[in-house]
Amino acid sequence: MPDSTAVPAPRPDSVPPLFHRAVASLAAVRPRPELVVRPLEAPPRLAPYSWAVSVEADIGHRGDGTDDLDEPDTSGRLILLHDPAGQDAWEGTFRLVCFVQARLEREQLGDEMLPVIAWSWLTEALAERDARHATLGGTVTQTSSVRFGDIAPAERDDDVELRASWTPVAEDGDLGPHGAAFCELVATAAGLPPVGVRTLAQRTS
């Protein structure tokens, strides 16, 4: 029996021009070279039209596309949802959903201010890129896991996870500032210095 909750995949000739412009503006964002951007298969049931991308960072990333990022220090996903009819909870026809996971240093564990700081990474990135938005909400979670047995030597991973969604305010469908803000969020979570600022290690290498 077919799933009645599934949203049929749109035909290429039925894609709304506004959604096409929104996707094109996000795809046109050129992040800093330390970040690796890859297309993702978007979840099909959240809205009639959707698009997704992953952004990964690694402190040792060379920026030449040859890095092994199977286990990046920081990774993120950005999903664009579009419902031409709008949804009450969105207060608009577009919705951006993001997830970012970053590795924590041991001394950061238990820091009561960490969730507030992590959330500010997102809000400040949106503000700095003038990415106007509405109904922003989300969560920040600290997680710890330890591997045992034959799959790997006993190792502990401590991470911070940020999940958020917001409605972009862009009548012309230009979501480029939102895409740039998301890339900035991933870079900040990864601990990368601001663009144009070199670390001490970079200066002396």
PDB file of C-alpha atoms in Angstrom:
ATOM      1  CA  MET A   1       0.000   0.000   0.000  1.00  0.00           C
ATOM      2  CA  PRO A   2       1.500   3.376  -0.918  1.00  0.00           C
ATOM      3  CA  ASP A   3       2.368   5.773   1.877  1.00  0.00           C
ATOM      4  CA  SER A   4      -0.301   8.475   1.812  1.00  0.00           C
ATOM      5  CA  THR A   5       1.932  10.880   3.754  1.00  0.00           C
ATOM      6  CA  ALA A   6       4.649  10.952   1.105  1.00  0.00           C
ATOM      7  CA  VAL A   7       4.958  14.077  -1.026  1.00  0.00           C
ATOM      8  CA  PRO A   8       5.342  13.178  -4.723  1.00  0.00           C
ATOM      9  CA  ALA A   9       8.664  14.205  -6.210  1.00  0.00           C
ATOM     10  CA  PRO A  10       8.147  17.240  -8.470  1.00  0.00           C
ATOM     11  CA  ARG A  11       8.790  16.955 -12.188  1.00  0.00           C
ATOM     12  CA  PRO A  12      11.670  19.140 -13.411  1.00  0.00           C
ATOM     13  CA  ASP A  13       9.260  21.193 -15.522  1.00  0.00           C
ATOM     14  CA  SER A  14       7.030  21.830 -12.512  1.00  0.00           C
ATOM     15  CA  VAL A  15       9.632  23.410 -10.231  1.00  0.00           C
ATOM     16  CA  PRO A  16       8.473  26.910  -9.228  1.00  0.00           C
ATOM     17  CA  PRO A  17      10.760  29.692 -10.519  1.00  0.00           C
ATOM     18  CA  LEU A  18      11.086  31.082  -6.971  1.00  0.00           C
ATOM     19  CA  PHE A  19      12.409  27.742  -5.693  1.00  0.00           C
ATOM     20  CA  HIS A  20      14.765  27.516  -8.664  1.00  0.00           C
ATOM     21  CA  ARG A  21      16.163  30.982  -7.849  1.00  0.00           C
ATOM     22  CA  ALA A  22      16.530  30.076  -4.184  1.00  0.00           C
ATOM     23  CA  VAL A  23      18.498  26.915  -4.981  1.00  0.00           C
ATOM     24  CA  ALA A  24      20.672  28.738  -7.518  1.00  0.00           C
ATOM     25  CA  SER A  25      21.520  31.448  -4.985  1.00  0.00           C
ATOM     26  CA  LEU A  26      22.526  28.881  -2.363  1.00  0.00           C
ATOM     27  CA  ALA A  27      24.561  26.854  -4.857  1.00  0.00           C
ATOM     28  CA  ALA A  28      26.391  30.011  -5.935  1.00  0.00           C
ATOM     29  CA  VAL A  29      27.852  30.589  -2.459  1.00  0.00           C
ATOM     30  CA  ARG A  30      31.634  30.153  -2.516  1.00  0.00           C
ATOM     31  CA  PRO A  31      32.847  29.174   0.964  1.00  0.00           C
ATOM     32  CA  ARG A  32      36.374  29.572   2.271  1.00  0.00           C
ATOM     33  CA  PRO A  33      38.818  26.894   0.994  1.00  0.00           C
ATOM     34  CA  GLU A  34      38.970  25.012   4.305  1.00  0.00           C
ATOM     35  CA  LEU A  35      35.374  23.897   3.836  1.00  0.00           C
ATOM     36  CA  VAL A  36      34.249  21.028   1.618  1.00  0.00           C
ATOM     37  CA  VAL A  37      30.738  21.305   0.148  1.00  0.00           C
ATOM     38  CA  ARG A  38      28.882  18.293  -1.207  1.00  0.00           C
ATOM     39  CA  PRO A  39      25.315  17.847  -2.475  1.00  0.00           C
ATOM     40  CA  LEU A  40      22.951  15.715  -0.412  1.00  0.00           C
ATOM     41  CA  GLU A  41      19.720  13.926  -1.161  1.00  0.00           C
ATOM     42  CA  ALA A  42      17.068  16.044   0.494  1.00  0.00           C
ATOM     43  CA  PRO A  43      14.357  14.409   2.657  1.00  0.00           C
ATOM     44  CA  PRO A  44      11.319  14.069   0.352  1.00  0.00           C
ATOM     45  CA  ARG A  45       8.450  14.198   2.843  1.00  0.00           C
ATOM     46  CA  LEU A  46       8.954  17.498   4.615  1.00  0.00           C
ATOM     47  CA  ALA A  47       7.741  19.766   1.814  1.00  0.00           C
ATOM     48  CA  PRO A  48       6.733  19.596  -1.870  1.00  0.00           C
ATOM     49  CA  TYR A  49      10.168  20.888  -2.873  1.00  0.00           C
ATOM     50  CA  SER A  50      13.480  20.428  -1.059  1.00  0.00           C
ATOM     51  CA  TRP A  51      17.226  20.716  -1.571  1.00  0.00           C
ATOM     52  CA  ALA A  52      20.179  19.893   0.684  1.00  0.00           C
ATOM     53  CA  VAL A  53      23.931  20.284   0.966  1.00  0.00           C
ATOM     54  CA  SER A  54      26.638  19.214   3.423  1.00  0.00           C
ATOM     55  CA  VAL A  55      29.555  21.350   4.570  1.00  0.00           C
ATOM     56  CA  GLU A  56      32.517  19.758   6.325  1.00  0.00           C
ATOM     57  CA  ALA A  57      35.635  21.227   7.888  1.00  0.00           C
ATOM     58  CA  ASP A  58      38.843  19.768   9.225  1.00  0.00           C
ATOM     59  CA  ILE A  59      41.660  21.634  10.951  1.00  0.00           C
ATOM     60  CA  GLY A  60      44.174  19.973   8.630  1.00  0.00           C
ATOM     61  CA  HIS A  61      42.137  20.531   5.467  1.00  0.00           C
ATOM     62  CA  ARG A  62      44.341  21.450   2.493  1.00  0.00           C
ATOM     63  CA  GLY A  63      41.575  22.910   0.388  1.00  0.00           C
ATOM     64  CA  ASP A  64      42.569  20.961  -2.714  1.00  0.00           C
ATOM     65  CA  GLY A  65      39.778  18.358  -2.640  1.00  0.00           C
ATOM     66  CA  THR A  66      42.105  15.475  -1.684  1.00  0.00           C
ATOM     67  CA  ASP A  67      41.390  15.332   2.043  1.00  0.00           C
ATOM     68  CA  ASP A  68      39.919  12.313   3.756  1.00  0.00           C
ATOM     69  CA  LEU A  69      36.931  13.688   5.659  1.00  0.00           C
ATOM     70  CA  ASP A  70      35.321  10.369   6.636  1.00  0.00           C
ATOM     71  CA  GLU A  71      35.440  11.635  10.216  1.00  0.00           C
ATOM     72  CA  PRO A  72      35.647  15.429  10.010  1.00  0.00           C
ATOM     73  CA  ASP A  73      36.148  17.497  13.145  1.00  0.00           C
ATOM     74  CA  THR A  74      33.100  19.533  12.190  1.00  0.00           C
ATOM     75  CA  SER A  75      30.255  18.772   9.809  1.00  0.00           C
ATOM     76  CA  GLY A  76      26.957  20.367   8.924  1.00  0.00           C
ATOM     77  CA  ARG A  77      23.864  19.927   6.793  1.00  0.00           C
ATOM     78  CA  LEU A  78      21.627  22.624   5.373  1.00  0.00           C
ATOM     79  CA  ILE A  79      18.185  21.752   4.005  1.00  0.00           C
ATOM     80  CA  LEU A  80      15.946  24.088   2.050  1.00  0.00           C
ATOM     81  CA  LEU A  81      12.213  23.393   2.139  1.00  0.00           C
ATOM     82  CA  HIS A  82       9.616  25.100  -0.049  1.00  0.00           C
ATOM     83  CA  ASP A  83       5.849  24.902   0.078  1.00  0.00           C
ATOM     84  CA  PRO A  84       4.218  27.348  -2.369  1.00  0.00           C
ATOM     85  CA  ALA A  85       1.045  27.241  -0.277  1.00  0.00           C
ATOM     86  CA  GLY A  86       2.974  28.170   2.859  1.00  0.00           C
ATOM     87  CA  GLN A  87       2.813  26.578   6.290  1.00  0.00           C
ATOM     88  CA  ASP A  88       1.470  28.291   9.397  1.00  0.00           C
ATOM     89  CA  ALA A  89       4.424  27.257  11.548  1.00  0.00           C
ATOM     90  CA  TRP A  90       6.863  28.703   9.009  1.00  0.00           C
ATOM     91  CA  GLU A  91       5.110  32.043   8.529  1.00  0.00           C
ATOM     92  CA  GLY A  92       6.281  31.854   4.929  1.00  0.00           C
ATOM     93  CA  THR A  93       6.816  29.556   1.955  1.00  0.00           C
ATOM     94  CA  PHE A  94      10.481  28.701   2.633  1.00  0.00           C
ATOM     95  CA  ARG A  95      12.152  27.061   5.615  1.00  0.00           C
ATOM     96  CA  LEU A  96      15.847  26.447   6.227  1.00  0.00           C
ATOM     97  CA  VAL A  97      16.857  23.579   8.527  1.00  0.00           C
ATOM     98  CA  CYS A  98      20.424  23.052   9.695  1.00  0.00           C
ATOM     99  CA  PHE A  99      22.413  20.585  11.779  1.00  0.00           C
ATOM    100  CA  VAL A 100      26.012  21.136  12.871  1.00  0.00           C
ATOM    101  CA  GLN A 101      28.205  18.780  14.898  1.00  0.00           C
ATOM    102  CA  ALA A 102      31.606  19.854  16.213  1.00  0.00           C
ATOM    103  CA  ARG A 103      34.280  18.063  18.243  1.00  0.00           C
ATOM    104  CA  LEU A 104      34.841  19.381  21.761  1.00  0.00           C
ATOM    105  CA  GLU A 105      38.104  19.732  23.614  1.00  0.00           C
ATOM    106  CA  ARG A 106      38.187  17.965  26.973  1.00  0.00           C
ATOM    107  CA  GLU A 107      38.397  21.244  28.886  1.00  0.00           C
ATOM    108  CA  GLN A 108      35.129  22.393  27.290  1.00  0.00           C
ATOM    109  CA  LEU A 109      33.108  19.559  28.814  1.00  0.00           C
ATOM    110  CA  GLY A 110      30.567  20.674  31.366  1.00  0.00           C
ATOM    111  CA  ASP A 111      30.888  24.343  30.465  1.00  0.00           C
ATOM    112  CA  GLU A 112      27.477  25.765  31.364  1.00  0.00           C
ATOM    113  CA  MET A 113      27.919  28.607  28.880  1.00  0.00           C
ATOM    114  CA  LEU A 114      28.724  26.340  25.936  1.00  0.00           C
ATOM    115  CA  PRO A 115      25.102  26.024  24.686  1.00  0.00           C
ATOM    116  CA  VAL A 116      24.719  29.812  24.769  1.00  0.00           C
ATOM    117  CA  ILE A 117      28.017  30.291  22.960  1.00  0.00           C
ATOM    118  CA  ALA A 118      27.180  27.664  20.328  1.00  0.00           C
ATOM    119  CA  TRP A 119      23.793  29.265  19.663  1.00  0.00           C
ATOM    120  CA  SER A 120      25.509  32.646  19.239  1.00  0.00           C
ATOM    121  CA  TRP A 121      27.597  31.155  16.428  1.00  0.00           C
ATOM    122  CA  LEU A 122      24.400  30.905  14.409  1.00  0.00           C
ATOM    123  CA  THR A 123      22.740  34.164  15.400  1.00  0.00           C
ATOM    124  CA  GLU A 124      25.917  36.181  14.869  1.00  0.00           C
ATOM    125  CA  ALA A 125      26.559  34.564  11.476  1.00  0.00           C
ATOM    126  CA  LEU A 126      23.018  35.447  10.345  1.00  0.00           C
ATOM    127  CA  ALA A 127      23.418  39.007  11.589  1.00  0.00           C
ATOM    128  CA  GLU A 128      26.843  39.528  10.037  1.00  0.00           C
ATOM    129  CA  ARG A 129      25.608  38.331   6.653  1.00  0.00           C
ATOM    130  CA  ASP A 130      22.404  40.384   6.932  1.00  0.00           C
ATOM    131  CA  ALA A 131      20.424  37.174   6.432  1.00  0.00           C
ATOM    132  CA  ARG A 132      16.976  38.403   7.423  1.00  0.00           C
ATOM    133  CA  HIS A 133      14.805  35.754   9.026  1.00  0.00           C
ATOM    134  CA  ALA A 134      11.769  34.956  11.172  1.00  0.00           C
ATOM    135  CA  THR A 135      10.686  32.218  13.615  1.00  0.00           C
ATOM    136  CA  LEU A 136      14.211  31.074  14.430  1.00  0.00           C
ATOM    137  CA  GLY A 137      14.395  28.181  16.889  1.00  0.00           C
ATOM    138  CA  GLY A 138      16.551  25.207  17.767  1.00  0.00           C
ATOM    139  CA  THR A 139      18.539  23.270  20.338  1.00  0.00           C
ATOM    140  CA  VAL A 140      22.155  22.840  21.415  1.00  0.00           C
ATOM    141  CA  THR A 141      23.188  19.466  22.866  1.00  0.00           C
ATOM    142  CA  GLN A 142      26.446  18.114  24.284  1.00  0.00           C
ATOM    143  CA  THR A 143      27.035  14.421  23.565  1.00  0.00           C
ATOM    144  CA  SER A 144      29.676  11.918  24.649  1.00  0.00           C
ATOM    145  CA  SER A 145      30.321   8.444  23.253  1.00  0.00           C
ATOM    146  CA  VAL A 146      32.965   5.770  23.809  1.00  0.00           C
ATOM    147  CA  ARG A 147      33.786   3.017  21.321  1.00  0.00           C
ATOM    148  CA  PHE A 148      34.402  -0.529  22.552  1.00  0.00           C
ATOM    149  CA  GLY A 149      35.108  -3.949  21.142  1.00  0.00           C
ATOM    150  CA  ASP A 150      36.447  -4.902  17.753  1.00  0.00           C
ATOM    151  CA  ILE A 151      35.152  -1.896  15.811  1.00  0.00           C
ATOM    152  CA  ALA A 152      37.832   0.455  17.161  1.00  0.00           C
ATOM    153  CA  PRO A 153      40.172   1.001  20.099  1.00  0.00           C
ATOM    154  CA  ALA A 154      38.452   2.494  23.130  1.00  0.00           C
ATOM    155  CA  GLU A 155      38.107   6.153  22.280  1.00  0.00           C
ATOM    156  CA  ARG A 156      35.920   8.873  23.679  1.00  0.00           C
ATOM    157  CA  ASP A 157      34.253  11.428  21.424  1.00  0.00           C
ATOM    158  CA  ASP A 158      32.757  14.559  22.915  1.00  0.00           C
ATOM    159  CA  ASP A 159      30.693  16.754  20.621  1.00  0.00           C
ATOM    160  CA  VAL A 160      28.361  19.699  20.569  1.00  0.00           C
ATOM    161  CA  GLU A 161      25.344  19.485  18.240  1.00  0.00           C
ATOM    162  CA  LEU A 162      23.309  22.439  17.053  1.00  0.00           C
ATOM    163  CA  ARG A 163      19.938  21.943  15.360  1.00  0.00           C
ATOM    164  CA  ALA A 164      17.999  24.953  14.118  1.00  0.00           C
ATOM    165  CA  SER A 165      15.441  26.113  11.604  1.00  0.00           C
ATOM    166  CA  TRP A 166      14.270  29.519  10.443  1.00  0.00           C
ATOM    167  CA  THR A 167      12.201  31.196   7.764  1.00  0.00           C
ATOM    168  CA  PRO A 168      14.333  33.286   5.407  1.00  0.00           C
ATOM    169  CA  VAL A 169      12.923  36.695   4.515  1.00  0.00           C
ATOM    170  CA  ALA A 170      13.761  37.216   0.843  1.00  0.00           C
ATOM    171  CA  GLU A 171      10.926  38.099  -1.503  1.00  0.00           C
ATOM    172  CA  ASP A 172      13.113  37.703  -4.588  1.00  0.00           C
ATOM    173  CA  GLY A 173      14.275  34.207  -3.582  1.00  0.00           C
ATOM    174  CA  ASP A 174      17.916  35.234  -3.066  1.00  0.00           C
ATOM    175  CA  LEU A 175      19.052  33.068  -0.153  1.00  0.00           C
ATOM    176  CA  GLY A 176      22.769  33.610  -0.752  1.00  0.00           C
ATOM    177  CA  PRO A 177      23.276  35.450   2.572  1.00  0.00           C
ATOM    178  CA  HIS A 178      21.750  32.493   4.413  1.00  0.00           C
ATOM    179  CA  GLY A 179      24.049  30.032   2.663  1.00  0.00           C
ATOM    180  CA  ALA A 180      27.056  32.217   3.469  1.00  0.00           C
ATOM    181  CA  ALA A 181      25.928  32.464   7.107  1.00  0.00           C
ATOM    182  CA  PHE A 182      25.672  28.686   7.361  1.00  0.00           C
ATOM    183  CA  CYS A 183      29.204  28.253   6.000  1.00  0.00           C
ATOM    184  CA  GLU A 184      30.397  30.818   8.524  1.00  0.00           C
ATOM    185  CA  LEU A 185      28.633  28.879  11.278  1.00  0.00           C
ATOM    186  CA  VAL A 186      30.474  25.674  10.326  1.00  0.00           C
ATOM    187  CA  ALA A 187      33.809  27.516  10.159  1.00  0.00           C
ATOM    188  CA  THR A 188      33.279  29.047  13.595  1.00  0.00           C
ATOM    189  CA  ALA A 189      32.236  25.716  15.086  1.00  0.00           C
ATOM    190  CA  ALA A 190      35.420  24.210  13.651  1.00  0.00           C
ATOM    191  CA  GLY A 191      37.540  26.872  15.327  1.00  0.00           C
ATOM    192  CA  LEU A 192      38.812  28.321  12.068  1.00  0.00           C
ATOM    193  CA  PRO A 193      40.151  31.887  12.360  1.00  0.00           C
ATOM    194  CA  PRO A 194      38.354  34.726  10.584  1.00  0.00           C
ATOM    195  CA  VAL A 195      39.105  35.006   6.875  1.00  0.00           C
ATOM    196  CA  GLY A 196      42.406  36.846   6.376  1.00  0.00           C
ATOM    197  CA  VAL A 197      43.691  36.021   9.884  1.00  0.00           C
ATOM    198  CA  ARG A 198      46.502  33.465  10.045  1.00  0.00           C
ATOM    199  CA  THR A 199      47.165  31.359  13.118  1.00  0.00           C
ATOM    200  CA  LEU A 200      50.569  31.334  14.822  1.00  0.00           C
ATOM    201  CA  ALA A 201      51.212  27.846  13.424  1.00  0.00           C
ATOM    202  CA  GLN A 202      50.502  29.108   9.896  1.00  0.00           C
ATOM    203  CA  ARG A 203      52.837  32.062  10.357  1.00  0.00           C
ATOM    204  CA  THR A 204      55.741  29.890  11.512  1.00  0.00           C
ATOM    205  CA  SER A 205      55.258  26.946   9.113  1.00  0.00           C
TER     206      SER A 205
END
